[in-house]
Amino acid sequence: MRKQTIILITVTALIAILAFRPVIDNDCNCDKVATEKIIKSKDFNKLPQFYDTLTDDGFYSLSAADNRTLWYRDIESPEETKFTNLWNDYAPNNYHAAHLDYIKNYEGKDDIELAFQFGPNSDLWAYHTFVIKKTDCCYLATRTYFRHARFTRKSYAIMDKSQLDSLFSVINEQPVLPPDTTETFDYCGYFCDNRNKKKFYINFEESSILTPVPNQPDTTFKQQVPRPEINRLYDFVDRKIKWIQTYSL
């Protein structure tokens, strides 16, 4: 009888503990309003050693290494910086976009979930650059257009995890290749995927397919068009991400 009573008390106590145990939510919920306040703060993403003392003239006296540091900081900044309009194709130490350096710069960075770059295209050797950075419980996505070694457009978006997961799903459909050891000048997309610890590229030109030219009676005439999965990638980065443009030259 005594043994049975002890068991009963123990079970009752366990039920009471479970009933009053606080529910712990381990999910990090994306608050886009709060994240917007973070990225709009005056000191967000600044490098004090440059911003506090460097003049426009001094910008062109920087070493190539310091100029590169500022370039990468600029493409991670959602809005125009103090130096955005100073890059050009003429100052010797001004940075020029390069695929291999891009993935080298972002590989292994814990706060950068994904970084990728498309280019160069026929619009004066232009590159689209994208950086997706964990910011609070959301992801700050920045997009820049770097044309003829000048920034001509900047925009940003705030994404939640489900949106980013959808982007990764589209990327996983792609015909990817391991990075070349030499720079490729076809129109390509180079990716640094730190979530999955991978780096790879897509040769958009070689991944195109030949189809008949619309409204052309002679079907022997063909045109190159992107494969369907690549069109889905283009569509996602252009339309599914709700970009807010902040700079245009």
Coordinates of C-alpha atoms in Angstrom, one line a residue, residues 12-201:
T12 CA 0.9 13.5 -9.9
A13 CA 4.0 15.7 -9.3
L14 CA 5.2 14.9 -12.8
I15 CA 1.9 15.9 -14.3
A16 CA 1.9 19.2 -12.3
I17 CA 5.5 20.0 -13.5
L18 CA 4.5 19.4 -17.2
A19 CA 1.3 21.4 -16.8
F20 CA 3.1 24.5 -15.5
R21 CA 6.3 24.2 -17.5
P22 CA 6.8 27.4 -19.5
V23 CA 6.7 27.1 -23.3
I24 CA 10.1 28.1 -24.7
D25 CA 10.0 29.4 -28.3
N26 CA 13.4 28.9 -29.9
D27 CA 12.3 30.4 -33.2
C28 CA 13.7 33.8 -34.1
N29 CA 10.7 35.7 -35.5
C30 CA 11.6 38.2 -38.2
D31 CA 10.3 41.7 -37.3
K32 CA 10.8 43.7 -40.4
V33 CA 10.0 47.0 -38.8
A34 CA 12.6 46.5 -36.1
T35 CA 15.2 45.4 -38.7
E36 CA 14.4 48.5 -40.8
K37 CA 15.2 50.7 -37.8
I38 CA 18.6 48.9 -37.4
I39 CA 19.6 49.4 -41.0
K40 CA 18.5 53.0 -41.0
S41 CA 20.6 54.0 -38.0
K42 CA 23.4 56.5 -38.9
D43 CA 26.2 54.1 -37.8
F44 CA 24.9 51.0 -39.6
N45 CA 27.7 49.3 -41.5
K46 CA 30.1 52.2 -41.3
L47 CA 33.9 51.9 -41.0
P48 CA 34.9 54.8 -38.7
Q49 CA 38.5 54.8 -39.8
F50 CA 37.4 55.9 -43.2
Y51 CA 34.1 57.7 -42.7
D52 CA 35.2 60.1 -40.0
T53 CA 38.3 61.5 -41.6
L54 CA 38.5 60.6 -45.3
T55 CA 37.8 63.3 -47.9
D56 CA 36.8 62.7 -51.5
D57 CA 40.3 63.6 -52.7
G58 CA 41.8 61.2 -50.0
F59 CA 39.6 58.4 -51.4
Y60 CA 41.7 58.3 -54.5
S61 CA 44.9 58.1 -52.5
L62 CA 43.8 54.9 -50.7
S63 CA 45.7 51.7 -51.2
A64 CA 44.1 49.1 -53.5
A65 CA 43.4 47.0 -50.4
D66 CA 41.6 49.8 -48.5
N67 CA 39.6 50.7 -51.6
R68 CA 38.6 47.0 -51.9
T69 CA 37.5 47.0 -48.3
L70 CA 35.3 50.1 -48.9
W71 CA 33.9 48.5 -52.1
Y72 CA 32.7 45.4 -50.3
R73 CA 31.3 47.6 -47.5
D74 CA 29.4 49.6 -50.1
I75 CA 27.7 46.6 -51.7
E76 CA 26.5 45.5 -48.2
S77 CA 25.1 49.0 -47.4
P78 CA 21.4 49.4 -48.3
E79 CA 21.7 53.0 -49.2
E80 CA 24.2 55.3 -50.8
T81 CA 27.3 55.8 -48.7
K82 CA 29.8 58.7 -48.5
F83 CA 31.8 57.0 -51.3
T84 CA 29.3 55.4 -53.6
N85 CA 29.7 57.9 -56.4
L86 CA 33.5 58.0 -56.3
W87 CA 34.3 54.7 -58.0
N88 CA 35.2 54.9 -61.6
D89 CA 37.4 53.2 -64.3
Y90 CA 40.2 55.7 -64.2
A91 CA 41.8 55.9 -60.7
P92 CA 44.5 53.2 -60.6
N93 CA 43.5 51.7 -57.2
N94 CA 39.8 51.7 -57.7
Y95 CA 38.3 48.3 -57.3
H96 CA 37.0 46.3 -60.3
A97 CA 34.4 43.6 -59.8
A98 CA 35.8 40.0 -60.2
H99 CA 34.0 36.7 -59.6
L100 CA 36.8 34.8 -57.9
D101 CA 37.6 37.6 -55.5
Y102 CA 33.9 37.9 -54.7
I103 CA 33.5 34.4 -53.5
K104 CA 36.9 34.5 -51.8
N105 CA 35.8 37.5 -49.8
Y106 CA 32.6 36.0 -48.6
E107 CA 33.5 32.4 -48.0
G108 CA 33.2 31.3 -44.4
K109 CA 31.6 34.5 -43.1
D110 CA 29.1 33.5 -40.5
D111 CA 26.9 36.5 -40.8
I112 CA 26.6 36.2 -44.6
E113 CA 24.1 33.5 -45.4
L114 CA 24.5 33.9 -49.2
A115 CA 26.4 36.1 -51.6
F116 CA 26.3 35.9 -55.4
Q117 CA 27.2 38.0 -58.4
F118 CA 26.0 37.9 -62.0
G119 CA 28.2 39.3 -64.9
P120 CA 29.9 40.6 -66.8
N121 CA 27.2 41.5 -69.3
S122 CA 27.4 43.5 -72.5
D123 CA 26.2 46.8 -70.8
L124 CA 29.7 48.2 -70.5
W125 CA 31.0 45.1 -68.5
A126 CA 28.4 45.4 -65.7
Y127 CA 27.8 43.2 -62.7
H128 CA 24.8 42.5 -60.5
T129 CA 25.9 41.9 -56.9
F130 CA 23.8 40.4 -54.2
V131 CA 24.6 40.0 -50.5
I132 CA 22.2 38.4 -48.0
K133 CA 23.2 39.1 -44.4
K134 CA 21.7 38.0 -41.1
T135 CA 20.4 41.1 -39.4
D136 CA 18.6 40.6 -36.1
C137 CA 16.0 37.9 -36.8
C138 CA 15.7 38.8 -40.5
Y139 CA 18.0 38.9 -43.5
L140 CA 19.1 42.1 -45.2
A141 CA 19.4 41.6 -48.9
T142 CA 21.4 44.2 -50.9
R143 CA 21.6 44.5 -54.6
T144 CA 23.9 46.8 -56.6
Y145 CA 24.6 47.3 -60.3
F146 CA 28.2 48.1 -61.0
R147 CA 28.6 49.3 -64.6
H148 CA 31.9 50.5 -66.2
A149 CA 33.4 50.3 -62.7
R150 CA 30.7 52.7 -61.3
F151 CA 27.8 52.1 -59.0
T152 CA 24.7 53.0 -61.0
R153 CA 21.9 51.4 -58.9
K154 CA 21.5 50.3 -55.3
S155 CA 18.5 48.7 -53.6
Y156 CA 17.7 46.5 -50.6
A157 CA 15.0 44.2 -49.2
I158 CA 14.3 42.6 -45.9
M159 CA 13.6 38.9 -46.1
D160 CA 12.4 36.4 -43.6
K161 CA 13.7 32.8 -43.4
S162 CA 10.9 31.3 -45.5
Q163 CA 11.6 33.7 -48.3
L164 CA 15.3 32.9 -48.2
D165 CA 14.5 29.2 -48.0
S166 CA 12.5 29.6 -51.2
L167 CA 15.5 31.2 -52.9
F168 CA 17.8 28.4 -51.9
S169 CA 15.2 25.9 -53.4
V170 CA 15.4 27.7 -56.7
I171 CA 19.2 27.8 -56.6
N172 CA 19.3 24.0 -55.8
E173 CA 17.6 23.4 -59.2
Q174 CA 20.4 25.0 -61.1
P175 CA 23.1 23.3 -63.3
V176 CA 26.1 24.3 -61.1
L177 CA 29.8 23.8 -61.6
P178 CA 32.8 24.0 -59.2
P179 CA 34.5 27.4 -59.5
D180 CA 37.2 27.8 -62.1
T181 CA 40.7 28.6 -61.0
T182 CA 40.9 31.3 -63.7
E183 CA 38.5 34.2 -64.2
T184 CA 35.6 33.3 -66.6
F185 CA 34.3 36.1 -68.7
D186 CA 31.2 34.5 -70.0
Y187 CA 28.0 35.8 -68.4
C188 CA 28.0 33.7 -65.2
G189 CA 26.6 33.7 -61.7
Y190 CA 29.1 32.9 -58.9
F191 CA 27.7 31.9 -55.5
C192 CA 29.1 31.7 -52.0
D193 CA 26.6 29.6 -50.0
N194 CA 27.7 29.8 -46.4
R195 CA 24.6 28.1 -45.1
N196 CA 25.6 24.9 -46.8
K197 CA 29.4 25.6 -46.9
K198 CA 29.5 25.5 -50.7
K199 CA 30.8 27.7 -53.6
F200 CA 29.9 27.2 -57.2
Y201 CA 29.0 28.9 -60.4

